[in-house]
Amino acid sequence: MCAKMSVLQGRHLGIMTLTSSPCELDNMSLFQDLKLKRRKVDSRCSSDGESAADTSTSSPDNMPGSPGCPVVKVKTECIRSSPSPGTPRDTRDLRDLRGTDTREVTADRASPDSVFPEAASSRGAEERFCTPAASASPVSPLQSHTNVFTSPTPREIHRGETPDRGTNSHYLVQPKEESDNSVFDGGGRGDGSSHPSHRTPSPSVNRIESPSPGTGNPGGGGPAGGCGSGASSGSGSSSCANQQPGPRQRAPTVPSHILAHHQFWSQNRGVQGYDTRLLNGVISSAVNFGQNLSSATDEGMKPPAQRVAPATPRPAPSVIMGEVGGVRTMIWSVPPLEPTPTPTASWTATTASSSTSEESAAHVLLNLRSEPRGKPPGTSQSFGPPLNMERLWAGDLSQLPAAQQIQALNLTASSSQPWSRNGNMVTTEAPSQTPSAPSLQPQEHEEEEQPMICMICEDKATGLHYGIITCEGCKGFFKRTVQNRRVYTCVAEGICEITKAQRNRCQYCRFKKCIEQGMVLQAVREDRMPGGRNSGAVYNLYKVKYKKHKKTNKGMNVGVGLGGTGGINGSGSLNATKGTMAPTMLEKHIQAAAAAAQHNQQHGQLAGALMQHHKGSSGPESQNTSQQPASGHQSVQGHQGHAGHLVNGTILKTALTNPSEVVHLRQRLDNAVSSSRDRAFPLDATLAMIQTLIDCDEFQDIATLRNLDELLDHKSDLSEKLCQIGDSIVYKLVQWTKRLPFYLELPVEVHTRLLTHKWHELLVLTTSAYQAIHGQQKWTGVGSDGTSADFTEEVSNNLCTLQTCLTSMMGRPITMDQLRQDVGLMVEKITYVTLMFRQVKLRMEEYVCLKVITMLSQARDGTLELEQIQERYMSCLRSFVEHSAPQQPGRFHDLLVRLPEVQSAAALLLESKMFYVPFLLNSAIQR
DNA sequence: CCTCAAGGCCAT
DNA sequence: ATGGCCTTGAGG
């Protein structure tokens, strides 16, 4: 039981109790502590081949080169698993540093350079990222580590062993903290001293000799080629460190559990904190479960009791923890010293210190006037919205500047000339790029071979890359970022200037600029096929652009009939085009089902109703069924390859630990042998599986607030109520997870990740389904025929309910206007989802399947295991639907295509942070 | 055959 | 990790 995770001793889910750490540690260090210990534990435990191999067979390019970078890098698997043919170029074998706590290693050295002076001396002229401009005083490694901590992406989850389960497989995340050789290495080819790589017009000049040393084989460059160093680095994360936060602040002595509790609810800015808390709660519970199965159902897992509201909030560093889309990123920044109560609404100080004020209470409850997410408080500077790369890789393209994405493909007269865009494009971000740089105007003399300027860094451009004119560096940077789904973080304010000299200082801002300037994600090929011209729309479009530009320079408007841009719809839902990303299992199903049920039009009516209220919120089903990623490449999952794994002890193990699940494993094995999608799911198995899900769902308990009367008592403390609700949500969701029949099939970490990613969708789905199924008694007058009048009436009803509840909770009236302004959109969206479900007459059996499917749908990082389980419930749902509603051949599809709407509503819930709203609505149903 | 925008390689 | 240089390969 080496992965005991003794640092986590949460008594129950609600409290993130980290008793093993000194109470003065802040959240950040606690979490870090946890991760580090966890990793050490893992390295000790990884006696099997995979983990060790993962460490020892890494490409030499991933070897740490020099220490001191304030970046905690996370190494991931090589996307292409071929071993690197080359030999290590760095003779220093630093592998002994791997698998150890970098913090321990680095903390002992006086200065990074003292260990590897040659590394320091080899710094290139061009500063690499992460290198503070004034790096005279090296940052303490420990301090540096706490600047940014990015936990591994799901992609980094490796099969191995799960010590705390005593099984032979683990999904343990192994963050490899390495010194970043990119920081101090001498690289710096972009210092200008090298020969410009500007492509001369005559290709023959460049085509000389060079029998490429390593590979030689032309085919080697193709997809089957070796795993070059460039491709070997997985999706890590890094950050720039233009600014270093001050030294860690010592916190006043506060009992750690109270501190943690308070910091979650009162300090974190909204959902991120909530996620983290959820995460920790899940981890705690899971560990409890793993350690003591017998107690899991009784003492250890009691619902959270009421807690005393935290005392005075301490001025701790602001920690932005958590994740939203795929990767957890933690940023530690020192808050402004002056106690400026930023309007960046949060549970922050207002919750604890101002709860006596009715105004602030309202503020807390309604989370009024919150600034855009991610905007650093105190910055009045105008710049583009923050780029959430996790969500970006999760397929949410809505945060991209849609106009610019389209602009990259749309050839309007004014903006189609990349040369001029460099100077003319009004981007809020990086407003002025070195004005001295010559802004080339193609105009009449475009045929003249003037050097092109990179639209990102103003280096010498080599042509059109991914949609815009860029240099080789930015081209490669963009390619690597997209290919590896890297997640960057800017520790400054996200407005770092990107020039040739400084482009490597902040990857986040560089990539952000790439996006803003119109580089096209979809142009990075998923299949990595070199050469040629994509026959896809993306390539054709800017091929046209380039050619037309060269030939006529006339303003032209190429119709962007680009299906691939359909993801820019603002909803961030499943239908968001994944571009280069392979469709998820869910999407495949939706597509397949769509093909079978194309004629089905039935819910356009309801969509129209919503559209009346929200123009621009496009119905998902209208798009997702027709879209395919730009490259039709789909990795064919080898089911057979996993059959052996299933046979190999899994069923036996399950039979011993969870006999009821054997039938499912059996089914899974069958699925592995022959594609389950085409097989009929036996009805009896279907019903059994569904009944299991229904039994473990506790629909009403999850969808409602039990103690609403207590919450409505405005005499009690508001923050307490909110804590209660939050505790309750975490508790219920975790309990539900642990009751799931496939709970034992997946490691705790995976469950944690799933719940962390999906909690808001699960809430919306549950509460909406509950309202759809049980709420009809209340509003008997509603015909549920999906008319606009129904929708309006439902929204009004819900708002009234909400108004009543919130007024009661706060003890002061809330106007409807205020309510509409702050939660109107969310309530409408949730109502829409509810009506959707009601319209299709959602059944309990279908709801439980959808819930599991929702939970298991991962944008792209889903493991095969997840997909298989999801597949199982897809088949289950389909089987049920086919049997229960044979007259509705399109029902299966109809149900699936509603999930993106759930996601969309959930996204609003996340933004509003008022996660209790759906519960209030449902509680009203009960009363 | 040429073009050129993909991806790969590999020294830094 | 970066970026200069190379190969690739569909399209013209």
Short mmCIF file of N, CA and C in Angstrom, two decimals, chain A residues 724-852:
data_model
loop_
_atom_site.label_atom_id
_atom_site.label_comp_id
_atom_site.label_asym_id
_atom_site.label_seq_id
_atom_site.Cartn_x
_atom_site.Cartn_y
_atom_site.Cartn_z
N GLN A 724 -22.55 24.64 2.51
CA GLN A 724 -23.36 23.43 2.64
C GLN A 724 -23.75 22.88 1.28
N ILE A 725 -24.19 23.78 0.45
CA ILE A 725 -24.62 23.32 -0.86
C ILE A 725 -23.44 22.70 -1.60
N GLY A 726 -22.34 23.39 -1.54
CA GLY A 726 -21.16 22.86 -2.22
C GLY A 726 -20.74 21.51 -1.67
N ASP A 727 -20.72 21.42 -0.37
CA ASP A 727 -20.38 20.14 0.23
C ASP A 727 -21.32 19.05 -0.23
N SER A 728 -22.55 19.44 -0.24
CA SER A 728 -23.57 18.47 -0.60
C SER A 728 -23.39 17.98 -2.03
N ILE A 729 -23.07 18.91 -2.90
CA ILE A 729 -22.90 18.52 -4.30
C ILE A 729 -21.73 17.56 -4.43
N VAL A 730 -20.64 17.94 -3.83
CA VAL A 730 -19.45 17.09 -3.92
C VAL A 730 -19.76 15.70 -3.37
N TYR A 731 -20.37 15.73 -2.25
CA TYR A 731 -20.65 14.46 -1.60
C TYR A 731 -21.54 13.57 -2.46
N LYS A 732 -22.57 14.16 -2.96
CA LYS A 732 -23.52 13.35 -3.74
C LYS A 732 -22.87 12.82 -5.01
N LEU A 733 -22.12 13.66 -5.64
CA LEU A 733 -21.51 13.22 -6.89
C LEU A 733 -20.49 12.11 -6.64
N VAL A 734 -19.73 12.29 -5.60
CA VAL A 734 -18.74 11.26 -5.33
C VAL A 734 -19.42 9.95 -4.96
N GLN A 735 -20.43 10.07 -4.18
CA GLN A 735 -21.16 8.86 -3.81
C GLN A 735 -21.74 8.18 -5.04
N TRP A 736 -22.26 8.98 -5.90
CA TRP A 736 -22.82 8.40 -7.11
C TRP A 736 -21.72 7.69 -7.91
N THR A 737 -20.59 8.36 -8.01
CA THR A 737 -19.49 7.75 -8.74
C THR A 737 -19.11 6.40 -8.15
N LYS A 738 -19.08 6.38 -6.86
CA LYS A 738 -18.62 5.15 -6.22
C LYS A 738 -19.65 4.04 -6.30
N ARG A 739 -20.85 4.41 -6.57
CA ARG A 739 -21.86 3.37 -6.73
C ARG A 739 -21.93 2.85 -8.16
N LEU A 740 -21.29 3.55 -9.04
CA LEU A 740 -21.38 3.12 -10.43
C LEU A 740 -20.82 1.72 -10.60
N PRO A 741 -21.43 0.97 -11.43
CA PRO A 741 -21.00 -0.43 -11.56
C PRO A 741 -19.60 -0.59 -12.09
N PHE A 742 -19.14 0.40 -12.81
CA PHE A 742 -17.79 0.27 -13.35
C PHE A 742 -16.77 1.00 -12.51
N TYR A 743 -17.17 1.31 -11.30
CA TYR A 743 -16.26 2.07 -10.46
C TYR A 743 -14.91 1.36 -10.31
N LEU A 744 -14.98 0.07 -10.13
CA LEU A 744 -13.74 -0.66 -9.90
C LEU A 744 -12.96 -0.89 -11.19
N GLU A 745 -13.56 -0.61 -12.26
CA GLU A 745 -12.85 -0.83 -13.52
C GLU A 745 -11.83 0.26 -13.78
N LEU A 746 -12.03 1.36 -13.17
CA LEU A 746 -11.16 2.49 -13.46
C LEU A 746 -10.42 2.90 -12.20
N PRO A 747 -9.23 3.31 -12.39
CA PRO A 747 -8.48 3.78 -11.23
C PRO A 747 -9.11 5.04 -10.63
N VAL A 748 -8.79 5.22 -9.41
CA VAL A 748 -9.33 6.38 -8.71
C VAL A 748 -8.99 7.66 -9.45
N GLU A 749 -7.78 7.70 -9.97
CA GLU A 749 -7.36 8.93 -10.63
C GLU A 749 -8.26 9.25 -11.81
N VAL A 750 -8.66 8.22 -12.47
CA VAL A 750 -9.51 8.45 -13.63
C VAL A 750 -10.89 8.94 -13.19
N HIS A 751 -11.39 8.33 -12.17
CA HIS A 751 -12.68 8.80 -11.66
C HIS A 751 -12.57 10.26 -11.22
N THR A 752 -11.49 10.52 -10.59
CA THR A 752 -11.28 11.89 -10.15
C THR A 752 -11.29 12.84 -11.33
N ARG A 753 -10.59 12.45 -12.32
CA ARG A 753 -10.50 13.31 -13.48
C ARG A 753 -11.87 13.46 -14.15
N LEU A 754 -12.54 12.36 -14.25
CA LEU A 754 -13.86 12.43 -14.89
C LEU A 754 -14.77 13.37 -14.13
N LEU A 755 -14.77 13.19 -12.85
CA LEU A 755 -15.68 14.01 -12.07
C LEU A 755 -15.26 15.47 -12.09
N THR A 756 -13.97 15.65 -12.08
CA THR A 756 -13.48 17.01 -12.10
C THR A 756 -13.85 17.71 -13.40
N HIS A 757 -13.84 16.95 -14.45
CA HIS A 757 -14.15 17.55 -15.74
C HIS A 757 -15.64 17.70 -15.99
N LYS A 758 -16.39 16.85 -15.36
CA LYS A 758 -17.75 16.72 -15.80
C LYS A 758 -18.80 17.09 -14.78
N TRP A 759 -18.37 17.52 -13.64
CA TRP A 759 -19.35 17.72 -12.58
C TRP A 759 -20.46 18.68 -12.98
N HIS A 760 -20.07 19.72 -13.67
CA HIS A 760 -21.09 20.71 -14.00
C HIS A 760 -22.07 20.17 -15.03
N GLU A 761 -21.57 19.36 -15.94
CA GLU A 761 -22.49 18.76 -16.90
C GLU A 761 -23.41 17.76 -16.23
N LEU A 762 -22.83 17.05 -15.30
CA LEU A 762 -23.66 16.08 -14.59
C LEU A 762 -24.76 16.79 -13.80
N LEU A 763 -24.39 17.90 -13.22
CA LEU A 763 -25.40 18.64 -12.46
C LEU A 763 -26.51 19.13 -13.37
N VAL A 764 -26.13 19.69 -14.47
CA VAL A 764 -27.16 20.21 -15.37
C VAL A 764 -28.02 19.07 -15.90
N LEU A 765 -27.36 18.01 -16.27
CA LEU A 765 -28.13 16.88 -16.79
C LEU A 765 -29.09 16.35 -15.73
N THR A 766 -28.57 16.19 -14.55
CA THR A 766 -29.40 15.62 -13.50
C THR A 766 -30.56 16.54 -13.15
N THR A 767 -30.24 17.78 -12.94
CA THR A 767 -31.30 18.68 -12.51
C THR A 767 -32.31 18.93 -13.63
N SER A 768 -31.80 19.02 -14.84
CA SER A 768 -32.73 19.22 -15.95
C SER A 768 -33.61 18.00 -16.16
N ALA A 769 -32.98 16.87 -16.12
CA ALA A 769 -33.76 15.65 -16.31
C ALA A 769 -34.78 15.51 -15.18
N TYR A 770 -34.37 15.87 -14.01
CA TYR A 770 -35.30 15.76 -12.89
C TYR A 770 -36.50 16.68 -13.10
N GLN A 771 -36.18 17.86 -13.51
CA GLN A 771 -37.26 18.80 -13.75
C GLN A 771 -38.15 18.34 -14.89
N ALA A 772 -37.51 17.76 -15.88
CA ALA A 772 -38.30 17.28 -17.02
C ALA A 772 -39.20 16.12 -16.63
N ILE A 773 -38.66 15.26 -15.82
CA ILE A 773 -39.41 14.06 -15.48
C ILE A 773 -40.40 14.30 -14.35
N HIS A 774 -39.95 15.06 -13.37
CA HIS A 774 -40.80 15.23 -12.20
C HIS A 774 -41.45 16.60 -12.12
N GLY A 775 -41.03 17.48 -12.93
CA GLY A 775 -41.53 18.84 -12.79
C GLY A 775 -42.86 19.07 -13.48
N GLN A 776 -43.31 18.08 -14.18
CA GLN A 776 -44.52 18.32 -14.96
C GLN A 776 -45.75 18.46 -14.10
N GLN A 777 -45.69 17.85 -12.94
CA GLN A 777 -46.85 17.97 -12.08
C GLN A 777 -47.06 19.41 -11.67
N LYS A 778 -45.96 20.08 -11.54
CA LYS A 778 -46.09 21.43 -11.04
C LYS A 778 -46.68 22.38 -12.08
N TRP A 779 -46.14 22.22 -13.28
CA TRP A 779 -46.64 23.11 -14.33
C TRP A 779 -47.51 22.32 -15.28
N THR A 780 -48.62 21.99 -14.79
CA THR A 780 -49.49 21.14 -15.59
C THR A 780 -50.01 21.86 -16.81
N GLY A 781 -49.96 23.17 -16.72
CA GLY A 781 -50.52 23.91 -17.84
C GLY A 781 -49.64 23.88 -19.07
N VAL A 782 -48.45 23.46 -18.88
CA VAL A 782 -47.53 23.49 -20.01
C VAL A 782 -47.75 22.28 -20.89
N GLY A 783 -47.95 22.56 -22.10
CA GLY A 783 -48.21 21.46 -23.01
C GLY A 783 -46.97 20.72 -23.44
N SER A 784 -45.84 21.30 -23.16
CA SER A 784 -44.59 20.65 -23.52
C SER A 784 -44.52 20.33 -25.00
N ASP A 785 -45.07 21.15 -25.76
CA ASP A 785 -44.95 20.90 -27.18
C ASP A 785 -43.84 21.71 -27.82
N GLY A 786 -43.09 22.31 -26.97
CA GLY A 786 -41.91 22.98 -27.49
C GLY A 786 -42.17 24.31 -28.14
N THR A 787 -43.25 24.90 -27.86
CA THR A 787 -43.49 26.20 -28.46
C THR A 787 -42.75 27.27 -27.70
N SER A 788 -42.66 28.36 -28.35
CA SER A 788 -41.99 29.48 -27.73
C SER A 788 -42.71 29.93 -26.47
N ALA A 789 -44.03 29.85 -26.52
CA ALA A 789 -44.79 30.28 -25.35
C ALA A 789 -44.45 29.40 -24.15
N ASP A 790 -44.33 28.12 -24.41
CA ASP A 790 -43.95 27.22 -23.33
C ASP A 790 -42.62 27.62 -22.74
N PHE A 791 -41.72 27.85 -23.63
CA PHE A 791 -40.38 28.17 -23.17
C PHE A 791 -40.38 29.43 -22.34
N THR A 792 -41.03 30.45 -22.84
CA THR A 792 -41.08 31.71 -22.10
C THR A 792 -41.72 31.51 -20.75
N GLU A 793 -42.78 30.76 -20.76
CA GLU A 793 -43.49 30.55 -19.50
C GLU A 793 -42.61 29.79 -18.50
N GLU A 794 -41.94 28.81 -19.02
CA GLU A 794 -41.08 28.03 -18.13
C GLU A 794 -39.95 28.88 -17.56
N VAL A 795 -39.40 29.68 -18.43
CA VAL A 795 -38.32 30.54 -17.94
C VAL A 795 -38.85 31.47 -16.86
N SER A 796 -40.00 32.02 -17.11
CA SER A 796 -40.56 32.92 -16.11
C SER A 796 -40.84 32.18 -14.81
N ASN A 797 -41.37 31.02 -14.94
CA ASN A 797 -41.62 30.24 -13.74
C ASN A 797 -40.34 29.99 -12.96
N ASN A 798 -39.34 29.60 -13.69
CA ASN A 798 -38.08 29.30 -13.02
C ASN A 798 -37.48 30.54 -12.38
N LEU A 799 -37.58 31.63 -13.07
CA LEU A 799 -37.03 32.86 -12.50
C LEU A 799 -37.79 33.26 -11.25
N CYS A 800 -39.09 33.07 -11.31
CA CYS A 800 -39.88 33.39 -10.12
C CYS A 800 -39.48 32.50 -8.95
N THR A 801 -39.33 31.25 -9.27
CA THR A 801 -38.90 30.33 -8.21
C THR A 801 -37.58 30.76 -7.63
N LEU A 802 -36.71 31.07 -8.53
CA LEU A 802 -35.38 31.48 -8.10
C LEU A 802 -35.44 32.76 -7.28
N GLN A 803 -36.24 33.64 -7.73
CA GLN A 803 -36.37 34.90 -7.01
C GLN A 803 -36.85 34.66 -5.59
N THR A 804 -37.83 33.82 -5.49
CA THR A 804 -38.35 33.52 -4.17
C THR A 804 -37.29 32.90 -3.27
N CYS A 805 -36.61 31.94 -3.83
CA CYS A 805 -35.61 31.24 -3.03
C CYS A 805 -34.47 32.18 -2.61
N LEU A 806 -33.98 32.91 -3.58
CA LEU A 806 -32.84 33.77 -3.26
C LEU A 806 -33.24 34.87 -2.28
N THR A 807 -34.40 35.38 -2.49
CA THR A 807 -34.87 36.41 -1.56
C THR A 807 -34.94 35.85 -0.15
N SER A 808 -35.42 34.66 -0.09
CA SER A 808 -35.53 34.06 1.22
C SER A 808 -34.16 33.76 1.81
N MET A 809 -33.29 33.31 0.98
CA MET A 809 -31.95 32.99 1.48
C MET A 809 -31.23 34.23 1.98
N MET A 810 -31.40 35.30 1.26
CA MET A 810 -30.66 36.49 1.63
C MET A 810 -31.38 37.36 2.64
N GLY A 811 -32.65 37.15 2.70
CA GLY A 811 -33.40 37.97 3.62
C GLY A 811 -33.71 39.36 3.09
N ARG A 812 -33.51 39.52 1.84
CA ARG A 812 -33.88 40.79 1.24
C ARG A 812 -34.32 40.53 -0.20
N PRO A 813 -35.18 41.39 -0.68
CA PRO A 813 -35.73 41.12 -2.00
C PRO A 813 -34.71 41.30 -3.12
N ILE A 814 -34.89 40.53 -4.10
CA ILE A 814 -34.08 40.65 -5.31
C ILE A 814 -35.02 40.93 -6.46
N THR A 815 -34.68 41.94 -7.17
CA THR A 815 -35.59 42.30 -8.26
C THR A 815 -35.44 41.33 -9.42
N MET A 816 -36.50 41.24 -10.14
CA MET A 816 -36.49 40.34 -11.28
C MET A 816 -35.51 40.82 -12.34
N ASP A 817 -35.40 42.11 -12.44
CA ASP A 817 -34.46 42.63 -13.42
C ASP A 817 -33.04 42.19 -13.11
N GLN A 818 -32.72 42.33 -11.86
CA GLN A 818 -31.39 41.93 -11.44
C GLN A 818 -31.18 40.44 -11.71
N LEU A 819 -32.19 39.73 -11.40
CA LEU A 819 -32.11 38.29 -11.58
C LEU A 819 -31.92 37.93 -13.05
N ARG A 820 -32.71 38.56 -13.86
CA ARG A 820 -32.60 38.26 -15.28
C ARG A 820 -31.23 38.64 -15.81
N GLN A 821 -30.77 39.72 -15.31
CA GLN A 821 -29.49 40.18 -15.80
C GLN A 821 -28.37 39.21 -15.45
N ASP A 822 -28.48 38.67 -14.28
CA ASP A 822 -27.35 37.87 -13.82
C ASP A 822 -27.48 36.39 -14.09
N VAL A 823 -28.67 35.92 -14.05
CA VAL A 823 -28.81 34.48 -14.28
C VAL A 823 -29.81 34.17 -15.37
N GLY A 824 -30.26 35.20 -16.00
CA GLY A 824 -31.29 34.99 -17.01
C GLY A 824 -30.85 34.00 -18.08
N LEU A 825 -29.67 34.21 -18.57
CA LEU A 825 -29.20 33.36 -19.64
C LEU A 825 -29.08 31.91 -19.19
N MET A 826 -28.51 31.78 -18.02
CA MET A 826 -28.32 30.41 -17.53
C MET A 826 -29.67 29.73 -17.30
N VAL A 827 -30.58 30.46 -16.69
CA VAL A 827 -31.88 29.86 -16.42
C VAL A 827 -32.57 29.50 -17.74
N GLU A 828 -32.42 30.36 -18.69
CA GLU A 828 -33.03 30.05 -19.98
C GLU A 828 -32.43 28.79 -20.58
N LYS A 829 -31.15 28.73 -20.48
CA LYS A 829 -30.49 27.58 -21.09
C LYS A 829 -30.87 26.29 -20.37
N ILE A 830 -30.88 26.36 -19.08
CA ILE A 830 -31.26 25.17 -18.32
C ILE A 830 -32.71 24.82 -18.59
N THR A 831 -33.51 25.84 -18.67
CA THR A 831 -34.91 25.59 -18.99
C THR A 831 -35.04 24.96 -20.36
N TYR A 832 -34.23 25.45 -21.24
CA TYR A 832 -34.26 24.89 -22.59
C TYR A 832 -33.92 23.40 -22.57
N VAL A 833 -32.88 23.10 -21.83
CA VAL A 833 -32.50 21.69 -21.72
C VAL A 833 -33.64 20.88 -21.11
N THR A 834 -34.23 21.47 -20.09
CA THR A 834 -35.34 20.77 -19.45
C THR A 834 -36.48 20.51 -20.44
N LEU A 835 -36.80 21.54 -21.17
CA LEU A 835 -37.88 21.37 -22.13
C LEU A 835 -37.52 20.36 -23.22
N MET A 836 -36.27 20.40 -23.57
CA MET A 836 -35.79 19.42 -24.53
C MET A 836 -36.10 18.01 -24.06
N PHE A 837 -35.71 17.78 -22.85
CA PHE A 837 -35.90 16.45 -22.29
C PHE A 837 -37.39 16.13 -22.14
N ARG A 838 -38.08 17.15 -21.75
CA ARG A 838 -39.51 16.90 -21.57
C ARG A 838 -40.18 16.62 -22.91
N GLN A 839 -39.71 17.31 -23.90
CA GLN A 839 -40.30 17.12 -25.21
C GLN A 839 -40.10 15.71 -25.74
N VAL A 840 -38.91 15.21 -25.52
CA VAL A 840 -38.68 13.85 -25.99
C VAL A 840 -39.18 12.82 -25.01
N LYS A 841 -39.79 13.33 -23.94
CA LYS A 841 -40.29 12.43 -22.90
C LYS A 841 -39.19 11.51 -22.40
N LEU A 842 -38.20 12.17 -21.97
CA LEU A 842 -37.05 11.44 -21.45
C LEU A 842 -37.47 10.48 -20.35
N ARG A 843 -36.95 9.32 -20.42
CA ARG A 843 -37.27 8.34 -19.40
C ARG A 843 -36.10 8.18 -18.46
N MET A 844 -36.43 7.72 -17.31
CA MET A 844 -35.40 7.51 -16.29
C MET A 844 -34.28 6.61 -16.82
N GLU A 845 -34.68 5.59 -17.53
CA GLU A 845 -33.69 4.64 -18.04
C GLU A 845 -32.72 5.34 -19.00
N GLU A 846 -33.28 6.22 -19.76
CA GLU A 846 -32.43 6.93 -20.71
C GLU A 846 -31.55 7.96 -20.00
N TYR A 847 -32.14 8.56 -19.05
CA TYR A 847 -31.37 9.57 -18.30
C TYR A 847 -30.13 8.95 -17.65
N VAL A 848 -30.29 7.83 -17.02
CA VAL A 848 -29.12 7.26 -16.34
C VAL A 848 -28.05 6.86 -17.34
N CYS A 849 -28.46 6.42 -18.48
CA CYS A 849 -27.46 6.11 -19.50
C CYS A 849 -26.76 7.37 -20.00
N LEU A 850 -27.56 8.37 -20.26
CA LEU A 850 -26.97 9.62 -20.73
C LEU A 850 -26.00 10.19 -19.71
N LYS A 851 -26.34 10.00 -18.49
CA LYS A 851 -25.48 10.55 -17.43
C LYS A 851 -24.11 9.87 -17.45
N VAL A 852 -24.15 8.57 -17.57
CA VAL A 852 -22.87 7.86 -17.63
C VAL A 852 -22.13 8.21 -18.90
#
